[in-house]
Amino acid sequence: SLFTAEDKAEVAREAKSVKKAITTTEPAAEPWHFKLGELAINDFGIGVKDRGLAGGLAYDLDGLAVSVKDVANTGKTPIRYDVRTRIRQGGALSLAGTAAPTGEAAKASIKLDRFNLAQLQPLIAEFAYLNMDSANLSTNLALGFRQAKPQPEVRVTGAANLANLKLTQGKDGKKFLSWGDLTTKGIDFSLAPDKLSIKELKIIAPDAVIAIH
């Protein structure tokens, strides 16, 4: 034989050592995590424009301030956010609330102050021969969202005001619909269950043209 008994024993010991090294598993590494106490950006501007619509739909945000707090990929502490901006075309927006890190739930307070809806004219023209010459929207709404089965639950409550509405006919510019002020209070809208109720609706100085052919 080319190998002695001692040689064979040594080979057996080496094979056993290699097998043990292969089958031994290293301990699992700890999962990575991050935490952001606060991210804040103040006093900057951004322009938004949709060139896909005839005439272009554009809004410019000035003095934009954004704050995000308690961002982490572990734990259940809600993320807090706050967004405030002026709108160059008219109005101001305030959006603040919380969101679950998993995206399963969120709450928001939405406040609009005299938001100029006339800028939406290019969008309106896609669906109707009407011109929105003026309209200012103000809101004080609370939004709630929660993932559920068979569909997500959404609820919106609060109040809204649409002032100085003036709609004219696109072909000849004649009056179509207008009012001085429309106020809604006690709005309660939800999906799952589907529901809409308004405790109070008040309209001042309505004016409309009704044509019967």
JSON list of C-alpha atoms in Angstrom, two decimals:
[
{"chain": "A", "resi": 1, "resn": "SER", "atom": "CA", "xyz": [0.00, 0.00, 0.00]},
{"chain": "A", "resi": 2, "resn": "LEU", "atom": "CA", "xyz": [1.17, 3.53, -0.79]},
{"chain": "A", "resi": 3, "resn": "PHE", "atom": "CA", "xyz": [-0.31, 4.92, 2.47]},
{"chain": "A", "resi": 4, "resn": "THR", "atom": "CA", "xyz": [0.49, 3.86, 5.99]},
{"chain": "A", "resi": 5, "resn": "ALA", "atom": "CA", "xyz": [-2.12, 3.53, 8.70]},
{"chain": "A", "resi": 6, "resn": "GLU", "atom": "CA", "xyz": [-0.90, 6.82, 10.14]},
{"chain": "A", "resi": 7, "resn": "ASP", "atom": "CA", "xyz": [-1.35, 8.55, 6.77]},
{"chain": "A", "resi": 8, "resn": "LYS", "atom": "CA", "xyz": [-4.93, 7.28, 6.46]},
{"chain": "A", "resi": 9, "resn": "ALA", "atom": "CA", "xyz": [-5.74, 8.48, 9.97]},
{"chain": "A", "resi": 10, "resn": "GLU", "atom": "CA", "xyz": [-4.38, 11.94, 9.15]},
{"chain": "A", "resi": 11, "resn": "VAL", "atom": "CA", "xyz": [-6.51, 12.17, 5.97]},
{"chain": "A", "resi": 12, "resn": "ALA", "atom": "CA", "xyz": [-9.60, 11.14, 7.96]},
{"chain": "A", "resi": 13, "resn": "ARG", "atom": "CA", "xyz": [-8.92, 13.84, 10.55]},
{"chain": "A", "resi": 14, "resn": "GLU", "atom": "CA", "xyz": [-8.51, 16.51, 7.82]},
{"chain": "A", "resi": 15, "resn": "ALA", "atom": "CA", "xyz": [-11.73, 15.44, 6.06]},
{"chain": "A", "resi": 16, "resn": "LYS", "atom": "CA", "xyz": [-13.64, 15.64, 9.32]},
{"chain": "A", "resi": 17, "resn": "SER", "atom": "CA", "xyz": [-12.26, 19.11, 10.01]},
{"chain": "A", "resi": 18, "resn": "VAL", "atom": "CA", "xyz": [-13.26, 20.38, 6.52]},
{"chain": "A", "resi": 19, "resn": "LYS", "atom": "CA", "xyz": [-16.78, 18.93, 6.88]},
{"chain": "A", "resi": 20, "resn": "LYS", "atom": "CA", "xyz": [-17.21, 20.65, 10.24]},
{"chain": "A", "resi": 21, "resn": "ALA", "atom": "CA", "xyz": [-16.09, 23.99, 8.80]},
{"chain": "A", "resi": 22, "resn": "ILE", "atom": "CA", "xyz": [-18.55, 23.68, 5.92]},
{"chain": "A", "resi": 23, "resn": "THR", "atom": "CA", "xyz": [-21.53, 22.74, 8.07]},
{"chain": "A", "resi": 24, "resn": "THR", "atom": "CA", "xyz": [-20.89, 25.31, 10.81]},
{"chain": "A", "resi": 25, "resn": "THR", "atom": "CA", "xyz": [-23.20, 28.33, 10.35]},
{"chain": "A", "resi": 26, "resn": "GLU", "atom": "CA", "xyz": [-22.14, 31.80, 11.35]},
{"chain": "A", "resi": 27, "resn": "PRO", "atom": "CA", "xyz": [-24.44, 33.71, 13.72]},
{"chain": "A", "resi": 28, "resn": "ALA", "atom": "CA", "xyz": [-26.97, 35.93, 11.91]},
{"chain": "A", "resi": 29, "resn": "ALA", "atom": "CA", "xyz": [-25.99, 39.57, 11.67]},
{"chain": "A", "resi": 30, "resn": "GLU", "atom": "CA", "xyz": [-28.13, 42.08, 13.52]},
{"chain": "A", "resi": 31, "resn": "PRO", "atom": "CA", "xyz": [-30.66, 43.85, 11.24]},
{"chain": "A", "resi": 32, "resn": "TRP", "atom": "CA", "xyz": [-29.71, 47.41, 10.30]},
{"chain": "A", "resi": 33, "resn": "HIS", "atom": "CA", "xyz": [-31.83, 50.29, 11.52]},
{"chain": "A", "resi": 34, "resn": "PHE", "atom": "CA", "xyz": [-31.96, 54.06, 11.30]},
{"chain": "A", "resi": 35, "resn": "LYS", "atom": "CA", "xyz": [-33.65, 56.90, 13.14]},
{"chain": "A", "resi": 36, "resn": "LEU", "atom": "CA", "xyz": [-34.10, 60.52, 12.10]},
{"chain": "A", "resi": 37, "resn": "GLY", "atom": "CA", "xyz": [-35.12, 62.92, 14.85]},
{"chain": "A", "resi": 38, "resn": "GLU", "atom": "CA", "xyz": [-36.10, 65.81, 12.57]},
{"chain": "A", "resi": 39, "resn": "LEU", "atom": "CA", "xyz": [-35.62, 67.00, 9.00]},
{"chain": "A", "resi": 40, "resn": "ALA", "atom": "CA", "xyz": [-36.62, 70.61, 8.35]},
{"chain": "A", "resi": 41, "resn": "ILE", "atom": "CA", "xyz": [-36.47, 72.72, 5.20]},
{"chain": "A", "resi": 42, "resn": "ASN", "atom": "CA", "xyz": [-37.53, 76.35, 5.38]},
{"chain": "A", "resi": 43, "resn": "ASP", "atom": "CA", "xyz": [-38.30, 79.23, 3.05]},
{"chain": "A", "resi": 44, "resn": "PHE", "atom": "CA", "xyz": [-37.84, 77.70, -0.38]},
{"chain": "A", "resi": 45, "resn": "GLY", "atom": "CA", "xyz": [-39.98, 77.69, -3.49]},
{"chain": "A", "resi": 46, "resn": "ILE", "atom": "CA", "xyz": [-41.09, 75.24, -6.11]},
{"chain": "A", "resi": 47, "resn": "GLY", "atom": "CA", "xyz": [-43.13, 75.49, -9.29]},
{"chain": "A", "resi": 48, "resn": "VAL", "atom": "CA", "xyz": [-45.53, 72.82, -10.52]},
{"chain": "A", "resi": 49, "resn": "LYS", "atom": "CA", "xyz": [-46.81, 72.81, -14.10]},
{"chain": "A", "resi": 50, "resn": "ASP", "atom": "CA", "xyz": [-48.76, 70.27, -16.15]},
{"chain": "A", "resi": 51, "resn": "ARG", "atom": "CA", "xyz": [-47.87, 70.86, -19.80]},
{"chain": "A", "resi": 52, "resn": "GLY", "atom": "CA", "xyz": [-50.22, 68.07, -20.89]},
{"chain": "A", "resi": 53, "resn": "LEU", "atom": "CA", "xyz": [-53.21, 70.41, -20.61]},
{"chain": "A", "resi": 54, "resn": "ALA", "atom": "CA", "xyz": [-53.95, 73.14, -23.14]},
{"chain": "A", "resi": 55, "resn": "GLY", "atom": "CA", "xyz": [-52.87, 76.42, -21.64]},
{"chain": "A", "resi": 56, "resn": "GLY", "atom": "CA", "xyz": [-50.89, 74.66, -18.90]},
{"chain": "A", "resi": 57, "resn": "LEU", "atom": "CA", "xyz": [-51.92, 74.11, -15.29]},
{"chain": "A", "resi": 58, "resn": "ALA", "atom": "CA", "xyz": [-49.42, 75.83, -12.99]},
{"chain": "A", "resi": 59, "resn": "TYR", "atom": "CA", "xyz": [-48.99, 76.68, -9.32]},
{"chain": "A", "resi": 60, "resn": "ASP", "atom": "CA", "xyz": [-45.96, 78.26, -7.65]},
{"chain": "A", "resi": 61, "resn": "LEU", "atom": "CA", "xyz": [-45.29, 77.58, -3.97]},
{"chain": "A", "resi": 62, "resn": "ASP", "atom": "CA", "xyz": [-43.44, 80.33, -2.06]},
{"chain": "A", "resi": 63, "resn": "GLY", "atom": "CA", "xyz": [-42.03, 80.35, 1.45]},
{"chain": "A", "resi": 64, "resn": "LEU", "atom": "CA", "xyz": [-42.42, 76.57, 1.62]},
{"chain": "A", "resi": 65, "resn": "ALA", "atom": "CA", "xyz": [-41.58, 75.04, 5.01]},
{"chain": "A", "resi": 66, "resn": "VAL", "atom": "CA", "xyz": [-41.47, 71.28, 5.56]},
{"chain": "A", "resi": 67, "resn": "SER", "atom": "CA", "xyz": [-40.79, 69.44, 8.83]},
{"chain": "A", "resi": 68, "resn": "VAL", "atom": "CA", "xyz": [-40.63, 65.66, 9.32]},
{"chain": "A", "resi": 69, "resn": "LYS", "atom": "CA", "xyz": [-39.98, 64.13, 12.75]},
{"chain": "A", "resi": 70, "resn": "ASP", "atom": "CA", "xyz": [-39.51, 60.67, 14.32]},
{"chain": "A", "resi": 71, "resn": "VAL", "atom": "CA", "xyz": [-38.63, 58.76, 11.16]},
{"chain": "A", "resi": 72, "resn": "ALA", "atom": "CA", "xyz": [-37.36, 55.22, 11.82]},
{"chain": "A", "resi": 73, "resn": "ASN", "atom": "CA", "xyz": [-37.54, 51.75, 10.31]},
{"chain": "A", "resi": 74, "resn": "THR", "atom": "CA", "xyz": [-38.15, 50.13, 13.71]},
{"chain": "A", "resi": 75, "resn": "GLY", "atom": "CA", "xyz": [-40.74, 50.68, 16.40]},
{"chain": "A", "resi": 76, "resn": "LYS", "atom": "CA", "xyz": [-44.28, 51.96, 16.16]},
{"chain": "A", "resi": 77, "resn": "THR", "atom": "CA", "xyz": [-43.81, 55.66, 16.90]},
{"chain": "A", "resi": 78, "resn": "PRO", "atom": "CA", "xyz": [-45.84, 57.65, 14.32]},
{"chain": "A", "resi": 79, "resn": "ILE", "atom": "CA", "xyz": [-44.00, 59.91, 11.89]},
{"chain": "A", "resi": 80, "resn": "ARG", "atom": "CA", "xyz": [-44.98, 63.55, 12.38]},
{"chain": "A", "resi": 81, "resn": "TYR", "atom": "CA", "xyz": [-45.07, 66.00, 9.49]},
{"chain": "A", "resi": 82, "resn": "ASP", "atom": "CA", "xyz": [-45.91, 69.65, 8.92]},
{"chain": "A", "resi": 83, "resn": "VAL", "atom": "CA", "xyz": [-46.08, 71.47, 5.56]},
{"chain": "A", "resi": 84, "resn": "ARG", "atom": "CA", "xyz": [-46.86, 75.18, 5.14]},
{"chain": "A", "resi": 85, "resn": "THR", "atom": "CA", "xyz": [-46.69, 77.32, 2.02]},
{"chain": "A", "resi": 86, "resn": "ARG", "atom": "CA", "xyz": [-48.03, 80.39, 0.28]},
{"chain": "A", "resi": 87, "resn": "ILE", "atom": "CA", "xyz": [-49.35, 80.02, -3.26]},
{"chain": "A", "resi": 88, "resn": "ARG", "atom": "CA", "xyz": [-48.24, 82.77, -5.63]},
{"chain": "A", "resi": 89, "resn": "GLN", "atom": "CA", "xyz": [-51.41, 82.55, -7.72]},
{"chain": "A", "resi": 90, "resn": "GLY", "atom": "CA", "xyz": [-53.47, 83.10, -4.58]},
{"chain": "A", "resi": 91, "resn": "GLY", "atom": "CA", "xyz": [-53.97, 81.36, -1.24]},
{"chain": "A", "resi": 92, "resn": "ALA", "atom": "CA", "xyz": [-52.08, 79.43, 1.41]},
{"chain": "A", "resi": 93, "resn": "LEU", "atom": "CA", "xyz": [-51.88, 75.77, 2.47]},
{"chain": "A", "resi": 94, "resn": "SER", "atom": "CA", "xyz": [-51.21, 74.13, 5.82]},
{"chain": "A", "resi": 95, "resn": "LEU", "atom": "CA", "xyz": [-50.94, 70.35, 6.11]},
{"chain": "A", "resi": 96, "resn": "ALA", "atom": "CA", "xyz": [-49.99, 68.62, 9.36]},
{"chain": "A", "resi": 97, "resn": "GLY", "atom": "CA", "xyz": [-50.45, 65.18, 10.89]},
{"chain": "A", "resi": 98, "resn": "THR", "atom": "CA", "xyz": [-49.02, 61.77, 11.62]},
{"chain": "A", "resi": 99, "resn": "ALA", "atom": "CA", "xyz": [-48.42, 58.56, 9.70]},
{"chain": "A", "resi": 100, "resn": "ALA", "atom": "CA", "xyz": [-47.59, 55.02, 10.79]},
{"chain": "A", "resi": 101, "resn": "PRO", "atom": "CA", "xyz": [-44.10, 53.89, 9.68]},
{"chain": "A", "resi": 102, "resn": "THR", "atom": "CA", "xyz": [-45.73, 50.90, 7.96]},
{"chain": "A", "resi": 103, "resn": "GLY", "atom": "CA", "xyz": [-48.15, 53.10, 6.01]},
{"chain": "A", "resi": 104, "resn": "GLU", "atom": "CA", "xyz": [-51.14, 51.35, 7.60]},
{"chain": "A", "resi": 105, "resn": "ALA", "atom": "CA", "xyz": [-52.68, 54.51, 9.03]},
{"chain": "A", "resi": 106, "resn": "ALA", "atom": "CA", "xyz": [-52.44, 58.27, 8.77]},
{"chain": "A", "resi": 107, "resn": "LYS", "atom": "CA", "xyz": [-54.08, 61.44, 10.07]},
{"chain": "A", "resi": 108, "resn": "ALA", "atom": "CA", "xyz": [-53.94, 64.94, 8.61]},
{"chain": "A", "resi": 109, "resn": "SER", "atom": "CA", "xyz": [-55.28, 68.42, 9.20]},
{"chain": "A", "resi": 110, "resn": "ILE", "atom": "CA", "xyz": [-55.83, 70.23, 5.89]},
{"chain": "A", "resi": 111, "resn": "LYS", "atom": "CA", "xyz": [-56.26, 73.99, 5.94]},
{"chain": "A", "resi": 112, "resn": "LEU", "atom": "CA", "xyz": [-56.64, 76.06, 2.77]},
{"chain": "A", "resi": 113, "resn": "ASP", "atom": "CA", "xyz": [-56.98, 79.82, 2.93]},
{"chain": "A", "resi": 114, "resn": "ARG", "atom": "CA", "xyz": [-58.56, 81.46, -0.17]},
{"chain": "A", "resi": 115, "resn": "PHE", "atom": "CA", "xyz": [-56.98, 79.02, -2.61]},
{"chain": "A", "resi": 116, "resn": "ASN", "atom": "CA", "xyz": [-57.42, 80.38, -6.15]},
{"chain": "A", "resi": 117, "resn": "LEU", "atom": "CA", "xyz": [-59.37, 77.77, -8.11]},
{"chain": "A", "resi": 118, "resn": "ALA", "atom": "CA", "xyz": [-59.40, 79.88, -11.28]},
{"chain": "A", "resi": 119, "resn": "GLN", "atom": "CA", "xyz": [-55.97, 78.43, -12.04]},
{"chain": "A", "resi": 120, "resn": "LEU", "atom": "CA", "xyz": [-57.72, 75.10, -12.68]},
{"chain": "A", "resi": 121, "resn": "GLN", "atom": "CA", "xyz": [-59.36, 76.49, -15.83]},
{"chain": "A", "resi": 122, "resn": "PRO", "atom": "CA", "xyz": [-57.23, 74.33, -18.20]},
{"chain": "A", "resi": 123, "resn": "LEU", "atom": "CA", "xyz": [-58.52, 71.24, -16.38]},
{"chain": "A", "resi": 124, "resn": "ILE", "atom": "CA", "xyz": [-62.15, 72.41, -16.45]},
{"chain": "A", "resi": 125, "resn": "ALA", "atom": "CA", "xyz": [-61.89, 73.08, -20.19]},
{"chain": "A", "resi": 126, "resn": "GLU", "atom": "CA", "xyz": [-61.11, 69.39, -20.73]},
{"chain": "A", "resi": 127, "resn": "PHE", "atom": "CA", "xyz": [-64.64, 68.45, -19.57]},
{"chain": "A", "resi": 128, "resn": "ALA", "atom": "CA", "xyz": [-66.93, 71.45, -20.13]},
{"chain": "A", "resi": 129, "resn": "TYR", "atom": "CA", "xyz": [-67.35, 74.57, -22.28]},
{"chain": "A", "resi": 130, "resn": "LEU", "atom": "CA", "xyz": [-67.09, 76.77, -19.22]},
{"chain": "A", "resi": 131, "resn": "ASN", "atom": "CA", "xyz": [-64.71, 79.41, -17.93]},
{"chain": "A", "resi": 132, "resn": "MET", "atom": "CA", "xyz": [-63.97, 79.71, -14.24]},
{"chain": "A", "resi": 133, "resn": "ASP", "atom": "CA", "xyz": [-63.35, 83.43, -13.97]},
{"chain": "A", "resi": 134, "resn": "SER", "atom": "CA", "xyz": [-63.01, 83.39, -10.18]},
{"chain": "A", "resi": 135, "resn": "ALA", "atom": "CA", "xyz": [-63.37, 81.11, -7.15]},
{"chain": "A", "resi": 136, "resn": "ASN", "atom": "CA", "xyz": [-61.62, 80.95, -3.78]},
{"chain": "A", "resi": 137, "resn": "LEU", "atom": "CA", "xyz": [-61.64, 77.79, -1.66]},
{"chain": "A", "resi": 138, "resn": "SER", "atom": "CA", "xyz": [-61.00, 77.68, 2.09]},
{"chain": "A", "resi": 139, "resn": "THR", "atom": "CA", "xyz": [-61.09, 74.51, 4.19]},
{"chain": "A", "resi": 140, "resn": "ASN", "atom": "CA", "xyz": [-60.57, 73.29, 7.73]},
{"chain": "A", "resi": 141, "resn": "LEU", "atom": "CA", "xyz": [-60.69, 69.51, 7.36]},
{"chain": "A", "resi": 142, "resn": "ALA", "atom": "CA", "xyz": [-59.49, 66.46, 9.30]},
{"chain": "A", "resi": 143, "resn": "LEU", "atom": "CA", "xyz": [-58.53, 63.39, 7.28]},
{"chain": "A", "resi": 144, "resn": "GLY", "atom": "CA", "xyz": [-58.18, 59.87, 8.67]},
{"chain": "A", "resi": 145, "resn": "PHE", "atom": "CA", "xyz": [-56.92, 56.79, 6.81]},
{"chain": "A", "resi": 146, "resn": "ARG", "atom": "CA", "xyz": [-56.54, 53.16, 7.90]},
{"chain": "A", "resi": 147, "resn": "GLN", "atom": "CA", "xyz": [-55.72, 50.03, 5.93]},
{"chain": "A", "resi": 148, "resn": "ALA", "atom": "CA", "xyz": [-58.51, 47.48, 6.32]},
{"chain": "A", "resi": 149, "resn": "LYS", "atom": "CA", "xyz": [-60.19, 44.63, 4.48]},
{"chain": "A", "resi": 150, "resn": "PRO", "atom": "CA", "xyz": [-61.88, 44.43, 2.06]},
{"chain": "A", "resi": 151, "resn": "GLN", "atom": "CA", "xyz": [-60.95, 48.09, 1.40]},
{"chain": "A", "resi": 152, "resn": "PRO", "atom": "CA", "xyz": [-59.17, 50.96, 3.19]},
{"chain": "A", "resi": 153, "resn": "GLU", "atom": "CA", "xyz": [-61.17, 53.16, 5.56]},
{"chain": "A", "resi": 154, "resn": "VAL", "atom": "CA", "xyz": [-61.17, 56.90, 4.82]},
{"chain": "A", "resi": 155, "resn": "ARG", "atom": "CA", "xyz": [-62.94, 59.65, 6.75]},
{"chain": "A", "resi": 156, "resn": "VAL", "atom": "CA", "xyz": [-63.02, 63.42, 6.20]},
{"chain": "A", "resi": 157, "resn": "THR", "atom": "CA", "xyz": [-64.70, 65.83, 8.62]},
{"chain": "A", "resi": 158, "resn": "GLY", "atom": "CA", "xyz": [-64.80, 69.59, 9.02]},
{"chain": "A", "resi": 159, "resn": "ALA", "atom": "CA", "xyz": [-65.91, 72.67, 7.12]},
{"chain": "A", "resi": 160, "resn": "ALA", "atom": "CA", "xyz": [-65.34, 74.31, 3.73]},
{"chain": "A", "resi": 161, "resn": "ASN", "atom": "CA", "xyz": [-66.09, 77.60, 2.04]},
{"chain": "A", "resi": 162, "resn": "LEU", "atom": "CA", "xyz": [-66.25, 78.44, -1.69]},
{"chain": "A", "resi": 163, "resn": "ALA", "atom": "CA", "xyz": [-66.43, 82.19, -2.27]},
{"chain": "A", "resi": 164, "resn": "ASN", "atom": "CA", "xyz": [-66.71, 84.52, -5.26]},
{"chain": "A", "resi": 165, "resn": "LEU", "atom": "CA", "xyz": [-67.60, 81.80, -7.73]},
{"chain": "A", "resi": 166, "resn": "LYS", "atom": "CA", "xyz": [-68.12, 82.98, -11.28]},
{"chain": "A", "resi": 167, "resn": "LEU", "atom": "CA", "xyz": [-68.61, 80.55, -14.15]},
{"chain": "A", "resi": 168, "resn": "THR", "atom": "CA", "xyz": [-69.28, 81.82, -17.67]},
{"chain": "A", "resi": 169, "resn": "GLN", "atom": "CA", "xyz": [-70.09, 80.01, -20.89]},
{"chain": "A", "resi": 170, "resn": "GLY", "atom": "CA", "xyz": [-67.04, 79.27, -22.98]},
{"chain": "A", "resi": 171, "resn": "LYS", "atom": "CA", "xyz": [-68.52, 80.16, -26.36]},
{"chain": "A", "resi": 172, "resn": "ASP", "atom": "CA", "xyz": [-70.04, 83.58, -25.71]},
{"chain": "A", "resi": 173, "resn": "GLY", "atom": "CA", "xyz": [-68.85, 84.52, -22.20]},
{"chain": "A", "resi": 174, "resn": "LYS", "atom": "CA", "xyz": [-72.39, 84.80, -20.86]},
{"chain": "A", "resi": 175, "resn": "LYS", "atom": "CA", "xyz": [-73.12, 84.13, -17.20]},
{"chain": "A", "resi": 176, "resn": "PHE", "atom": "CA", "xyz": [-73.66, 80.47, -16.29]},
{"chain": "A", "resi": 177, "resn": "LEU", "atom": "CA", "xyz": [-73.42, 80.23, -12.48]},
{"chain": "A", "resi": 178, "resn": "SER", "atom": "CA", "xyz": [-72.21, 82.47, -9.68]},
{"chain": "A", "resi": 179, "resn": "TRP", "atom": "CA", "xyz": [-72.55, 83.15, -5.97]},
{"chain": "A", "resi": 180, "resn": "GLY", "atom": "CA", "xyz": [-70.98, 85.34, -3.38]},
{"chain": "A", "resi": 181, "resn": "ASP", "atom": "CA", "xyz": [-70.39, 82.70, -0.71]},
{"chain": "A", "resi": 182, "resn": "LEU", "atom": "CA", "xyz": [-71.12, 79.01, -0.13]},
{"chain": "A", "resi": 183, "resn": "THR", "atom": "CA", "xyz": [-70.36, 77.66, 3.34]},
{"chain": "A", "resi": 184, "resn": "THR", "atom": "CA", "xyz": [-70.64, 74.06, 4.48]},
{"chain": "A", "resi": 185, "resn": "LYS", "atom": "CA", "xyz": [-70.30, 73.03, 8.13]},
{"chain": "A", "resi": 186, "resn": "GLY", "atom": "CA", "xyz": [-70.37, 69.64, 9.79]},
{"chain": "A", "resi": 187, "resn": "ILE", "atom": "CA", "xyz": [-69.04, 67.74, 6.77]},
{"chain": "A", "resi": 188, "resn": "ASP", "atom": "CA", "xyz": [-68.76, 64.01, 7.47]},
{"chain": "A", "resi": 189, "resn": "PHE", "atom": "CA", "xyz": [-67.59, 61.92, 4.53]},
{"chain": "A", "resi": 190, "resn": "SER", "atom": "CA", "xyz": [-66.33, 58.35, 4.69]},
{"chain": "A", "resi": 191, "resn": "LEU", "atom": "CA", "xyz": [-65.46, 55.33, 2.59]},
{"chain": "A", "resi": 192, "resn": "ALA", "atom": "CA", "xyz": [-66.03, 51.89, 4.15]},
{"chain": "A", "resi": 193, "resn": "PRO", "atom": "CA", "xyz": [-68.71, 52.60, 5.16]},
{"chain": "A", "resi": 194, "resn": "ASP", "atom": "CA", "xyz": [-69.71, 54.94, 2.32]},
{"chain": "A", "resi": 195, "resn": "LYS", "atom": "CA", "xyz": [-71.40, 58.00, 3.78]},
{"chain": "A", "resi": 196, "resn": "LEU", "atom": "CA", "xyz": [-71.78, 61.75, 3.26]},
{"chain": "A", "resi": 197, "resn": "SER", "atom": "CA", "xyz": [-73.61, 64.15, 5.55]},
{"chain": "A", "resi": 198, "resn": "ILE", "atom": "CA", "xyz": [-73.51, 67.94, 5.93]},
{"chain": "A", "resi": 199, "resn": "LYS", "atom": "CA", "xyz": [-75.09, 69.59, 8.98]},
{"chain": "A", "resi": 200, "resn": "GLU", "atom": "CA", "xyz": [-75.32, 73.06, 7.49]},
{"chain": "A", "resi": 201, "resn": "LEU", "atom": "CA", "xyz": [-75.12, 74.53, 4.00]},
{"chain": "A", "resi": 202, "resn": "LYS", "atom": "CA", "xyz": [-75.48, 78.27, 3.46]},
{"chain": "A", "resi": 203, "resn": "ILE", "atom": "CA", "xyz": [-75.33, 80.12, 0.13]},
{"chain": "A", "resi": 204, "resn": "ILE", "atom": "CA", "xyz": [-75.30, 83.89, -0.36]},
{"chain": "A", "resi": 205, "resn": "ALA", "atom": "CA", "xyz": [-76.19, 85.77, -3.55]},
{"chain": "A", "resi": 206, "resn": "PRO", "atom": "CA", "xyz": [-76.66, 82.83, -5.92]},
{"chain": "A", "resi": 207, "resn": "ASP", "atom": "CA", "xyz": [-77.21, 83.57, -9.60]},
{"chain": "A", "resi": 208, "resn": "ALA", "atom": "CA", "xyz": [-77.65, 81.12, -12.47]},
{"chain": "A", "resi": 209, "resn": "VAL", "atom": "CA", "xyz": [-78.97, 80.93, -16.01]},
{"chain": "A", "resi": 210, "resn": "ILE", "atom": "CA", "xyz": [-81.36, 78.07, -16.80]},
{"chain": "A", "resi": 211, "resn": "ALA", "atom": "CA", "xyz": [-82.19, 77.47, -20.46]},
{"chain": "A", "resi": 212, "resn": "ILE", "atom": "CA", "xyz": [-84.99, 75.11, -21.52]},
{"chain": "A", "resi": 213, "resn": "HIS", "atom": "CA", "xyz": [-84.98, 73.94, -25.13]}
]
